Coordinates of C-alpha atoms and ligand atoms in Angstrom, one line a residue:
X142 CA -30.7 -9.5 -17.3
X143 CA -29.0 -12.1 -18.8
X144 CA -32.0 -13.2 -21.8
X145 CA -31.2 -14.6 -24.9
X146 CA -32.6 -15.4 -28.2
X147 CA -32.7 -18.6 -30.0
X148 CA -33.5 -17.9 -33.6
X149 CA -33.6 -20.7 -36.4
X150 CA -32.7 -19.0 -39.1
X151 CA -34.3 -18.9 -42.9
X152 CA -30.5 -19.7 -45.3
X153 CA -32.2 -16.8 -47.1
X154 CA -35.4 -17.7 -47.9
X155 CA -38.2 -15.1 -48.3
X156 CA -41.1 -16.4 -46.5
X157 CA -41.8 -14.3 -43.8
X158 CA -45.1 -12.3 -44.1
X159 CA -47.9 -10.3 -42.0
X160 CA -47.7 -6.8 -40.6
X161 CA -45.5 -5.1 -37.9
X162 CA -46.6 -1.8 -36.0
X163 CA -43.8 0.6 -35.2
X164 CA -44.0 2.3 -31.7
X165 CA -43.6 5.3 -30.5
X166 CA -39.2 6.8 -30.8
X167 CA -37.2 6.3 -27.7
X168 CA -35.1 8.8 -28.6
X169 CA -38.4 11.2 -29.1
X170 CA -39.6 10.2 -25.4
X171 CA -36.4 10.6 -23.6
X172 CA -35.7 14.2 -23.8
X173 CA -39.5 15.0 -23.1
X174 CA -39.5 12.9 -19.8
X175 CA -36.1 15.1 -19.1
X176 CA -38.4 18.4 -19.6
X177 CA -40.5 17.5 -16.7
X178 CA -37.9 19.2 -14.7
X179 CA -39.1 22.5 -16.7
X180 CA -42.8 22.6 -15.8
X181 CA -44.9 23.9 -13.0
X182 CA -47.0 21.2 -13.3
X183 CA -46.8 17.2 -14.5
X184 CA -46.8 15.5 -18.2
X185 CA -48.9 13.2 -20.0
X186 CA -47.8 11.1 -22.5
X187 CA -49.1 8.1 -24.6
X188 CA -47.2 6.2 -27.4
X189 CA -44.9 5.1 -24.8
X190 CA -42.8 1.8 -25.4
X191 CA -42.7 -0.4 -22.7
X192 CA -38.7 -0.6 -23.3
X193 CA -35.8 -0.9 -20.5
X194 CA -34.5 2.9 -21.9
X195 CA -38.0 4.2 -20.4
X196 CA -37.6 2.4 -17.0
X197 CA -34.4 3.7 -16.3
X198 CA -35.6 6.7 -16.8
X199 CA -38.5 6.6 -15.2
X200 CA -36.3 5.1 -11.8
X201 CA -33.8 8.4 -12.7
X202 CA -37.1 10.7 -12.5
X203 CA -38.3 8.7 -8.9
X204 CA -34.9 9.1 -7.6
X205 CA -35.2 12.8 -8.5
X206 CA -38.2 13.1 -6.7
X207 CA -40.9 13.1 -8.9
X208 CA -43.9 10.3 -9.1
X209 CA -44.3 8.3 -12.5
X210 CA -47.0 6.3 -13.7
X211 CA -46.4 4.0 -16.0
X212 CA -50.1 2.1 -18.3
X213 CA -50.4 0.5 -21.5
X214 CA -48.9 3.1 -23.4
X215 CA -49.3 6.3 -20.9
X216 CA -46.8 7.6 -19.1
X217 CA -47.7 10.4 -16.6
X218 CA -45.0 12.2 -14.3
X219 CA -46.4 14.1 -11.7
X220 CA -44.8 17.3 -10.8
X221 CA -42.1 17.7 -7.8
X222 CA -41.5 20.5 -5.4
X223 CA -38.1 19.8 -4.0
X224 CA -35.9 17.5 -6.8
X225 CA -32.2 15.9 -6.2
X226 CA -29.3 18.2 -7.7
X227 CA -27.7 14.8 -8.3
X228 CA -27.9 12.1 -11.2
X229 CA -28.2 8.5 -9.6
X230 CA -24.4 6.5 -10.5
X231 CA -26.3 3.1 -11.7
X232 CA -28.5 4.6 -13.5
X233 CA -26.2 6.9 -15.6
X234 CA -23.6 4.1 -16.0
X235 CA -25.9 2.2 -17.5
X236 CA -27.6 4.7 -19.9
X237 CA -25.9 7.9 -21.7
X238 CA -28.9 9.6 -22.8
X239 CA -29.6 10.5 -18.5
X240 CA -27.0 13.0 -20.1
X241 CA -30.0 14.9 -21.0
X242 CA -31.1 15.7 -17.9
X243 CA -28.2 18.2 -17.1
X244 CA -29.6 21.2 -18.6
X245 CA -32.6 21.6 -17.6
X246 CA -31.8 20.7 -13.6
X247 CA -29.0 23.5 -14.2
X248 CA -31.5 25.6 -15.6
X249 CA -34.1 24.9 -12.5
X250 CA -31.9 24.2 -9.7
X251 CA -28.5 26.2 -10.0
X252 CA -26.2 23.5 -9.5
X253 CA -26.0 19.5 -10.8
X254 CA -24.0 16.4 -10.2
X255 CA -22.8 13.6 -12.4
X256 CA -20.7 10.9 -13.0
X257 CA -19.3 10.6 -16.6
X258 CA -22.2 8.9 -18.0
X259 CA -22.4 5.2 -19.7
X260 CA -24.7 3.4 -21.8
X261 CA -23.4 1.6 -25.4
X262 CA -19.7 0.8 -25.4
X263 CA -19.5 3.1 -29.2
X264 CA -16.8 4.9 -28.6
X265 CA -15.6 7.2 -25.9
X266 CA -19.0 9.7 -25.7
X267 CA -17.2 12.7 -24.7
X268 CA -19.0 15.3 -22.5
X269 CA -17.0 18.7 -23.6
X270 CA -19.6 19.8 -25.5
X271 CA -21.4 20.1 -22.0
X272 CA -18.8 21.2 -20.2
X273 CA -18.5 24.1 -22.3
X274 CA -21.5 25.2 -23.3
X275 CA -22.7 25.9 -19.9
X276 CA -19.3 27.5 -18.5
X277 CA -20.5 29.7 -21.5
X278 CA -24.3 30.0 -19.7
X279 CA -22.1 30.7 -16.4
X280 CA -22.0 27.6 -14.5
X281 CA -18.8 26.3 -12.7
X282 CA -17.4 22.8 -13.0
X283 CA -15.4 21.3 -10.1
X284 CA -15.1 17.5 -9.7
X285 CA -14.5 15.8 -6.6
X286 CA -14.4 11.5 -6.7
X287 CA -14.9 11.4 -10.0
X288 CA -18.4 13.2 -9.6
X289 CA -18.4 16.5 -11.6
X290 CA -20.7 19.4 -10.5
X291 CA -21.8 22.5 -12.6
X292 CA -23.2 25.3 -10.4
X293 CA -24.7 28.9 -11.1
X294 CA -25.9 30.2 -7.9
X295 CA -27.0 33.4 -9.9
X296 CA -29.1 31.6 -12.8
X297 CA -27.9 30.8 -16.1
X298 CA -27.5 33.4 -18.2
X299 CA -28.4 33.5 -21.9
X300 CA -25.2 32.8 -24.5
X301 CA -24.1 32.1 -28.2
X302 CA -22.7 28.7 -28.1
X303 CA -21.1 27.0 -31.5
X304 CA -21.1 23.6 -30.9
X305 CA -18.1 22.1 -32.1
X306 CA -19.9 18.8 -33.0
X307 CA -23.6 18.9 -34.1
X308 CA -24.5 16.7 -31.0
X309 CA -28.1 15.2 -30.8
X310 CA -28.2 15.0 -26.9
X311 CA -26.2 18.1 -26.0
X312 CA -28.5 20.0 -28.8
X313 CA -31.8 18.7 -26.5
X314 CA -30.1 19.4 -23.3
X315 CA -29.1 23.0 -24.1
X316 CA -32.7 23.8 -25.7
X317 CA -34.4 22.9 -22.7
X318 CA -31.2 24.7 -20.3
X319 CA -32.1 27.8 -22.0
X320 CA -35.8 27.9 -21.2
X321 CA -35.0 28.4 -17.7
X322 CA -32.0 30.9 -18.6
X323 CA -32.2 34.8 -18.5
X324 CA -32.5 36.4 -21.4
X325 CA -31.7 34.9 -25.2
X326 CA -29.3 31.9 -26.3
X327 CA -28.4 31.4 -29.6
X328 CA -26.8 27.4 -30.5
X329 CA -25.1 27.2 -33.4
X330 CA -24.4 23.8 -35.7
X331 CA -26.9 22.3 -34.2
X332 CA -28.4 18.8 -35.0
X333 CA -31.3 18.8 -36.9
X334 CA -33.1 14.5 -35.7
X335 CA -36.6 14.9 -36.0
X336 CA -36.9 14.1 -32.4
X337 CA -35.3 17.6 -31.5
X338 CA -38.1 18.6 -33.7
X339 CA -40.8 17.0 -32.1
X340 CA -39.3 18.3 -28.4
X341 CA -39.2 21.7 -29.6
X342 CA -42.9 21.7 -30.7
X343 CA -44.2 20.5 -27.7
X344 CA -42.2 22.9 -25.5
X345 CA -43.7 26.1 -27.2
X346 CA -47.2 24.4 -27.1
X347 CA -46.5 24.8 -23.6
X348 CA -45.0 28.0 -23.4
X349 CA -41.6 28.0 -24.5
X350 CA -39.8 30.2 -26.9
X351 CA -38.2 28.9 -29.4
X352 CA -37.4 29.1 -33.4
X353 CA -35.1 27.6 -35.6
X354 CA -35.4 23.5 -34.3
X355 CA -34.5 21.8 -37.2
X356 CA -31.9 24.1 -38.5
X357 CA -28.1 24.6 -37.8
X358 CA -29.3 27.6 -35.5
X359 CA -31.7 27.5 -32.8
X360 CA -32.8 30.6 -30.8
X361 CA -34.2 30.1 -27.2
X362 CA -36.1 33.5 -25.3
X363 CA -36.0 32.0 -21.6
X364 CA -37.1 33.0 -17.9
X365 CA -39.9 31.1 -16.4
X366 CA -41.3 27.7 -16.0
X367 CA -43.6 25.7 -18.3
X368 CA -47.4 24.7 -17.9
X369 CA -48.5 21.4 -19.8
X370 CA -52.0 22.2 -18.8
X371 CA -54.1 19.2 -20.2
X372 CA -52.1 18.6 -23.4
X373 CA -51.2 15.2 -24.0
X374 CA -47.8 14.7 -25.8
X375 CA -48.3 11.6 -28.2
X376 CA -44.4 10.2 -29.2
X377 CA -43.6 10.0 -32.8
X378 CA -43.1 6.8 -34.7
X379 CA -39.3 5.4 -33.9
X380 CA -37.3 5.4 -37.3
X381 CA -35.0 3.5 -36.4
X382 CA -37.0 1.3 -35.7
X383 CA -38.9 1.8 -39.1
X384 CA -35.8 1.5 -41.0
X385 CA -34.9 -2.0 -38.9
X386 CA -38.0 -3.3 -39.7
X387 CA -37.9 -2.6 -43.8
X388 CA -34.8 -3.8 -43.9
X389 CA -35.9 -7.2 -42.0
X390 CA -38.9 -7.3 -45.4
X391 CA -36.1 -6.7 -47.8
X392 CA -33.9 -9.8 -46.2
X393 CA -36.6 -12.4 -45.3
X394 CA -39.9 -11.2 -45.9
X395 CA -42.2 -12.2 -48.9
X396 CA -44.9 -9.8 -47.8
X397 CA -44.3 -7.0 -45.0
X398 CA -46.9 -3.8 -43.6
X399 CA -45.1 -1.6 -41.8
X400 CA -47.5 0.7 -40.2
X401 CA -47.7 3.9 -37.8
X402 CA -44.0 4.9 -38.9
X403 CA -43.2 8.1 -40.7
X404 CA -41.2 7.0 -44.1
X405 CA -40.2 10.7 -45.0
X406 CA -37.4 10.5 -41.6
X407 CA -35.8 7.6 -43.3
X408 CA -35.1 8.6 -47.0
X409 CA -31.4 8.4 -46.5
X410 CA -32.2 4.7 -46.6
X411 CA -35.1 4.2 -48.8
X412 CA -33.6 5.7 -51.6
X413 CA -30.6 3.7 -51.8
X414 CA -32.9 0.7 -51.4
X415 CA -34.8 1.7 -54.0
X416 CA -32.2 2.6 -56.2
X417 CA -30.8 -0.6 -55.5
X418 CA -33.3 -2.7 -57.3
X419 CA -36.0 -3.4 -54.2
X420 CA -39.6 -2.7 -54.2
X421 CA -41.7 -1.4 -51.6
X422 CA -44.6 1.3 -51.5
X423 CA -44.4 4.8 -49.5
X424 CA -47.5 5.4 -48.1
X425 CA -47.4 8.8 -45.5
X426 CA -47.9 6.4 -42.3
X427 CA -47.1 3.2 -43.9
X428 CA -44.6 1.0 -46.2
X429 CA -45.4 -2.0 -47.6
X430 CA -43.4 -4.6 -49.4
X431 CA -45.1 -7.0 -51.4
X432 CA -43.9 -10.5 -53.7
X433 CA -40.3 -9.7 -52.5
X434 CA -39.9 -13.4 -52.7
X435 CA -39.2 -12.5 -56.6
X436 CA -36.1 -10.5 -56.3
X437 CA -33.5 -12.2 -55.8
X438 CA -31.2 -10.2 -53.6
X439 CA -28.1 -11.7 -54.8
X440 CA -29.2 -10.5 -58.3
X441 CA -29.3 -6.7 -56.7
X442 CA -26.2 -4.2 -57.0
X443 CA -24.9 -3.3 -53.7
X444 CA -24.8 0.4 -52.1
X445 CA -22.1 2.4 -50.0
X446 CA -23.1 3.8 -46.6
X447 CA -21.6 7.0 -45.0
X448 CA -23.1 7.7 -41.8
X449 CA -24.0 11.9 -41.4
X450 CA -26.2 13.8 -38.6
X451 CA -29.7 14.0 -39.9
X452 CA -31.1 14.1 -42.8
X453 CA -27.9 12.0 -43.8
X454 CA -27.7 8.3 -43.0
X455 CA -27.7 7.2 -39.7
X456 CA -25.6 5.8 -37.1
X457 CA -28.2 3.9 -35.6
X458 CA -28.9 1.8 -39.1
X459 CA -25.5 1.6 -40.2
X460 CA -25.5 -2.1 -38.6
X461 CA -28.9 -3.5 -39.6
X462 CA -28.0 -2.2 -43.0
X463 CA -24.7 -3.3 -43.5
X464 CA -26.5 -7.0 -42.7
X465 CA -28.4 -6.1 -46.2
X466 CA -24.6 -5.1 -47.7
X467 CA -23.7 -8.9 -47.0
X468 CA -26.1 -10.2 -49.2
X469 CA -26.1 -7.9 -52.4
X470 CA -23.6 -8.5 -55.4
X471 CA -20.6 -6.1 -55.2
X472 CA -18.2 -4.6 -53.0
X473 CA -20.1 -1.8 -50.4
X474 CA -18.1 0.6 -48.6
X475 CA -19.4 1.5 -45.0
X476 CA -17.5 4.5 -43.3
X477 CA -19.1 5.1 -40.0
X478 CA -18.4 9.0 -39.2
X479 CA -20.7 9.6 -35.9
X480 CA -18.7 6.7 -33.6
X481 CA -15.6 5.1 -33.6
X482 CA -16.6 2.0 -31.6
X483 CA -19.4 1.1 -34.1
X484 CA -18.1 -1.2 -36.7
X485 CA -16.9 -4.0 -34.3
X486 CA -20.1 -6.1 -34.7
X487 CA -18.6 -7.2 -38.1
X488 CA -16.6 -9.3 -36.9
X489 CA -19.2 -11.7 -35.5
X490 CA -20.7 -10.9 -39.4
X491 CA -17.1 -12.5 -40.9
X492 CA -17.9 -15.3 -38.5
X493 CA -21.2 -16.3 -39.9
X494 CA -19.6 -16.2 -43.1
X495 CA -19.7 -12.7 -43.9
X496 CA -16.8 -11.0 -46.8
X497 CA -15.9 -7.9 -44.8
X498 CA -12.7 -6.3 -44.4
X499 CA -12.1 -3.6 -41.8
X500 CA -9.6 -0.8 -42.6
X501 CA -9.9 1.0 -39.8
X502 CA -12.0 2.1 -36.5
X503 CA -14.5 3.7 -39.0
X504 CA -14.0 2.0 -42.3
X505 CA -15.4 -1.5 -43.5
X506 CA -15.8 -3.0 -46.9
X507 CA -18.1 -5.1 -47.8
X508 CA -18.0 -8.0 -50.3
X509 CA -21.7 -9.7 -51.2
X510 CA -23.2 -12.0 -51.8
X511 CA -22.0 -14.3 -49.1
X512 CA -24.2 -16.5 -47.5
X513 CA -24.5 -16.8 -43.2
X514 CA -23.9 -19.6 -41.1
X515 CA -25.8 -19.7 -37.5
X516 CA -23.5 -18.4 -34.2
X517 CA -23.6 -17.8 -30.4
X518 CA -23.2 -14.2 -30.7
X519 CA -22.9 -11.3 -28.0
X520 CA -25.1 -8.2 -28.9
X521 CA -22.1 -5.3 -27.8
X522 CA -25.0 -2.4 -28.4
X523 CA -28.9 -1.8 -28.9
X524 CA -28.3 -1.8 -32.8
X525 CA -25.6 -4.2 -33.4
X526 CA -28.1 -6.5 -31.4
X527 CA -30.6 -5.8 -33.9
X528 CA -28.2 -6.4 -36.7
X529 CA -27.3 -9.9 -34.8
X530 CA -31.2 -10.7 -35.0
X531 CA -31.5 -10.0 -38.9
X532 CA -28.1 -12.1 -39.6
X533 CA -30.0 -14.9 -37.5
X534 CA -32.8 -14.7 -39.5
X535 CA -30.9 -14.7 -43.0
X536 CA -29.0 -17.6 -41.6
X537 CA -29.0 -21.5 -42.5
X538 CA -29.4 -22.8 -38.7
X539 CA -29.4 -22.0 -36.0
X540 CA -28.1 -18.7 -33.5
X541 CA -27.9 -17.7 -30.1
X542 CA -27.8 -14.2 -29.2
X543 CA -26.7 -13.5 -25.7
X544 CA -27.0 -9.9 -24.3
X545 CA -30.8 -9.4 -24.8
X546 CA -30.6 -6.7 -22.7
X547 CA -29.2 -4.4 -25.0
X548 CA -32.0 -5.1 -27.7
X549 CA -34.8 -4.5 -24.9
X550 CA -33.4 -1.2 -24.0
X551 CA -34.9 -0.2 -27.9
X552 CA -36.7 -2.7 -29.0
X553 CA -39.7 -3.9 -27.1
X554 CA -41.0 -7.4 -27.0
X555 CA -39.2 -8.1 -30.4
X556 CA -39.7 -11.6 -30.2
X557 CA -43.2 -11.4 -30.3
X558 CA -43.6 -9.0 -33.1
X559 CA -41.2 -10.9 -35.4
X560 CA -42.9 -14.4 -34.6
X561 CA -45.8 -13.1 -35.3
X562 CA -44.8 -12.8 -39.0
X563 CA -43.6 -16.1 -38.7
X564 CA -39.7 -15.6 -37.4
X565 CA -38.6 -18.9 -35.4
X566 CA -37.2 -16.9 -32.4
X567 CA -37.8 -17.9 -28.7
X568 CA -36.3 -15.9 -25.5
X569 CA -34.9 -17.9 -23.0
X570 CA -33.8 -16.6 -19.3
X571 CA -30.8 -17.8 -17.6
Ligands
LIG647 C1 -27.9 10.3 -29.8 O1 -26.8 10.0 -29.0 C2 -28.8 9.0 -29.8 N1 -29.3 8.8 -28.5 C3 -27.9 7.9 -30.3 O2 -28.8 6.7 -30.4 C4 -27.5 8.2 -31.7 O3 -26.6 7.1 -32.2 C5 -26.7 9.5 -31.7 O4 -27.5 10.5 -31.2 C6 -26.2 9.9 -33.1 O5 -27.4 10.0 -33.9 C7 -30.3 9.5 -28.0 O6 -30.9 10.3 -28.7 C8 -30.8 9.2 -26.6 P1 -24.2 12.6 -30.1 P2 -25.9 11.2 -28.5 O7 -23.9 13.4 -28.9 O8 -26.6 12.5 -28.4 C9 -19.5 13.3 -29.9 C10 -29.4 4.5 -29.9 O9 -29.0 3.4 -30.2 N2 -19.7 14.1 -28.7 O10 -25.0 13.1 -31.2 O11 -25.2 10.7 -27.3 C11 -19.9 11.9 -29.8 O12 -18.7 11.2 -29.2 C12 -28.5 5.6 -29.5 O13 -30.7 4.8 -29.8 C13 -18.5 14.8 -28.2 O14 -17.5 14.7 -28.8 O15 -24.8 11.2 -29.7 C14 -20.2 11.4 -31.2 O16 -19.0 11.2 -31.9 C15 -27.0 5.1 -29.6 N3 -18.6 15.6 -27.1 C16 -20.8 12.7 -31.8 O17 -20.5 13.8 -30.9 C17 -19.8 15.7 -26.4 O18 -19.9 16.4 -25.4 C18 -22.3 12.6 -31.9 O19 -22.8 12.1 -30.7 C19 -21.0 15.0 -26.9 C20 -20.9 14.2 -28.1

């Protein structure tokens, strides 16, 4: 629990090369291991990172009852007959996506139990979308030492729900509630990630009846359980993890292959990038930078980033990227809309040496180029502990970053990837 990473850093040299393999998107796998709770039978899935994210909730499904079995990169959950109405507390502290699992144990059981549920310290993570939405589907909430429970003894019942916030997690959770409700539900502003996408479509392979995923307005027929017969669902390439990873080649790399990643879910990056000055191919499964030694990225013009809900820019790169921002000639403005917790990683930046000014809870400006000094840092979430890495990297020395949990719970064995295209990085336990 308490890793860290030593990383000598490059003083923003170019000469990392080779090839790095993108695996398969955490927050792809997460809401399918939730819809196990919809299926007569058990899943089979492959693709799966080995990543701390998947543990937990693999331990959330034991503790639920059902058997998991975790090889290589299958994951198979075997079906349950009688499953806990209640979310384990350590394991929901300690990760907000077991959020996910409310609707579809509503849906199936009638009644489920939660704490408030933790994960990254981003902001405050409301639940009201939750709340609501299934009052709406007819459950009750009462709360008794600081456990809230949502009961329908009757079923839920199909509804029109307008989210007010186009909520990634909520979306997922109420897609997979409505399966198991009677009759039609209707969501409204919906968010649109590809990995609501990719749920969606292998729901109805297995029976489920649903339209619209991947537009504002999703439309759910529900009423009886789900069959996964002997289809396999394979994850689809993590694009945040995509997007980390080009923007590692932009910052360090002379030559870079990213492969088995999915460029088109990341154009609200690649196109500033490109329009920026870089140079990097789009294949359909690959990208590839090549002589990136030659542009000098103090040379390059810098870029604003707003984050948005999919397609815009998003949350999840705002740090890594904003890394980039501290190297390109200009002044950059980052507003970070989605959280108001996530901008607080720059101050560690200012402290390597970094030019950034911070207005407000969701407004930074950036001021390039400014060359980084290695520091002991404290990764405070999964992607500011990416960002950390990258700063590490770009650095003259050396850095210490504490907290390796966070980067494990979406990033797996990152040490050994990015040494093997010649990063000096080295984890060491406590
Ligand atoms: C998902 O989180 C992702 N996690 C996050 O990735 C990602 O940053 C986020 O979407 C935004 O893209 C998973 O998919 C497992 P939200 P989620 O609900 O669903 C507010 C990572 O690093 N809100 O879309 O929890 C909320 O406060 C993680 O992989 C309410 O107000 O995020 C936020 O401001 C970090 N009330 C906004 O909605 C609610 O009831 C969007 O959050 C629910 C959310």
């Amino acid at each position: 629990m308490n890793d860290k990473f030593i990383i000598k850093g490059l003083a923003g040299k170019k000469t990392l090369n080779g090839k790095i393999k993108v695996n398969g998107s955490k927050n792809a796998i997460l809401p399918l291991m939730a819809s196990c709770v919809l299926f007569k039978d058990g899943l089979k899935m492959k693709n799966i990172p080995n990543l701390e994210d998947v543990k937990r909730m693999s331990e959330l499904l034991n503790f639920l009852g059902f058997q998991t079995h975790f090889k290589n990169d299958s994951f198979d959950i075997d079906m349950s007959k009688d499953i806990k109405s209640i979310l384990p507390e350590d394991i929901s502290k300690r990760m907000r996506a077991s959020i996910i699992m409310i609707g579809p144990m509503l849906g199936r059981l009638k009644q489920v139990s939660f704490l408030h549920p933790g994960g990254c310290v981003i902001g405050a993570r409301p639940i009201d979308i939750f709340i609501k939405g299934f009052q709406k589907m007819g459950a009750t909430l009462s709360e008794k030492n600081g456990f809230y429970t949502l009961s329908a003894k009757n079923g839920l019942r199909g509804a029109e729900i307008f989210f007010n916030l186009q909520s990634v997690t909520a979306t997922e959770s109420f897609i997979m509630a409505a399966v198991l409700a009677k009759g039609k539900t209707v969501l409204k502003n919906c968010a649109m990630e590809p990995e609501i996408v990719d749920l969606v479509t292998f729901l109805k392979s297995c029976g489920a009846k649903i339209k619209g995923e991947g537009t504002p307005t999703i439309e759910i027929i529900g009423g009886k359980m789900l069959s996964s017969g002997k289809k396999v669902y394979k994850a689809i390439p993590d694009r945040i993890e995509t997007g980390s990873f080009l923007l590692l080649g932009l910052l360090a790399c002379d030559n870079l292959e990213i492969t088995n990643c999915n460029p088109v879910d990341i154009e609200s990056l690649t196109t500033p990038l490109l329009d920026a000055g870089f140079k990097f191919q789009i294949h359909k499964d690959k990208i590839v930078i090549k002589d990136n030694s030659k542009i000098q990225n103090s040379k390059l013009n810098t870029f604003n980033i707003k984050t948005h809900e999919h397609p815009g820019f998003p949350t999840d790169l705002q740090a890594p990227a904003t890394v980039l921002l501290t190297q390109l000639k200009g002044e950059a403005h980052v507003h970070e809309t989605i959280f108001e917790g996530r901008l607080n990683y720059t101050e560690d930046l200012v402290k390597m040496g970094a030019n950034i000014n911070m207005w407000d809870a969701n407004r930074v400006t950036v001021k390039g180029p400014n060359s980084l000094r290695g520091k002991e840092l404290w990764g405070p979430d999964i992607r500011a502990g990416l960002a950390f890495i990258l700063a590490a990297i770009v650095a003259k020395g050396q850095s210490i970053i504490n907290n390796v949990y966070y980067i494990d719970r979406g990033y797996e064995r990152i040490e050994e990837r990015l040494s093997s295209i010649g990063v000096d990085i080295k984890r060491v336990s406590d």
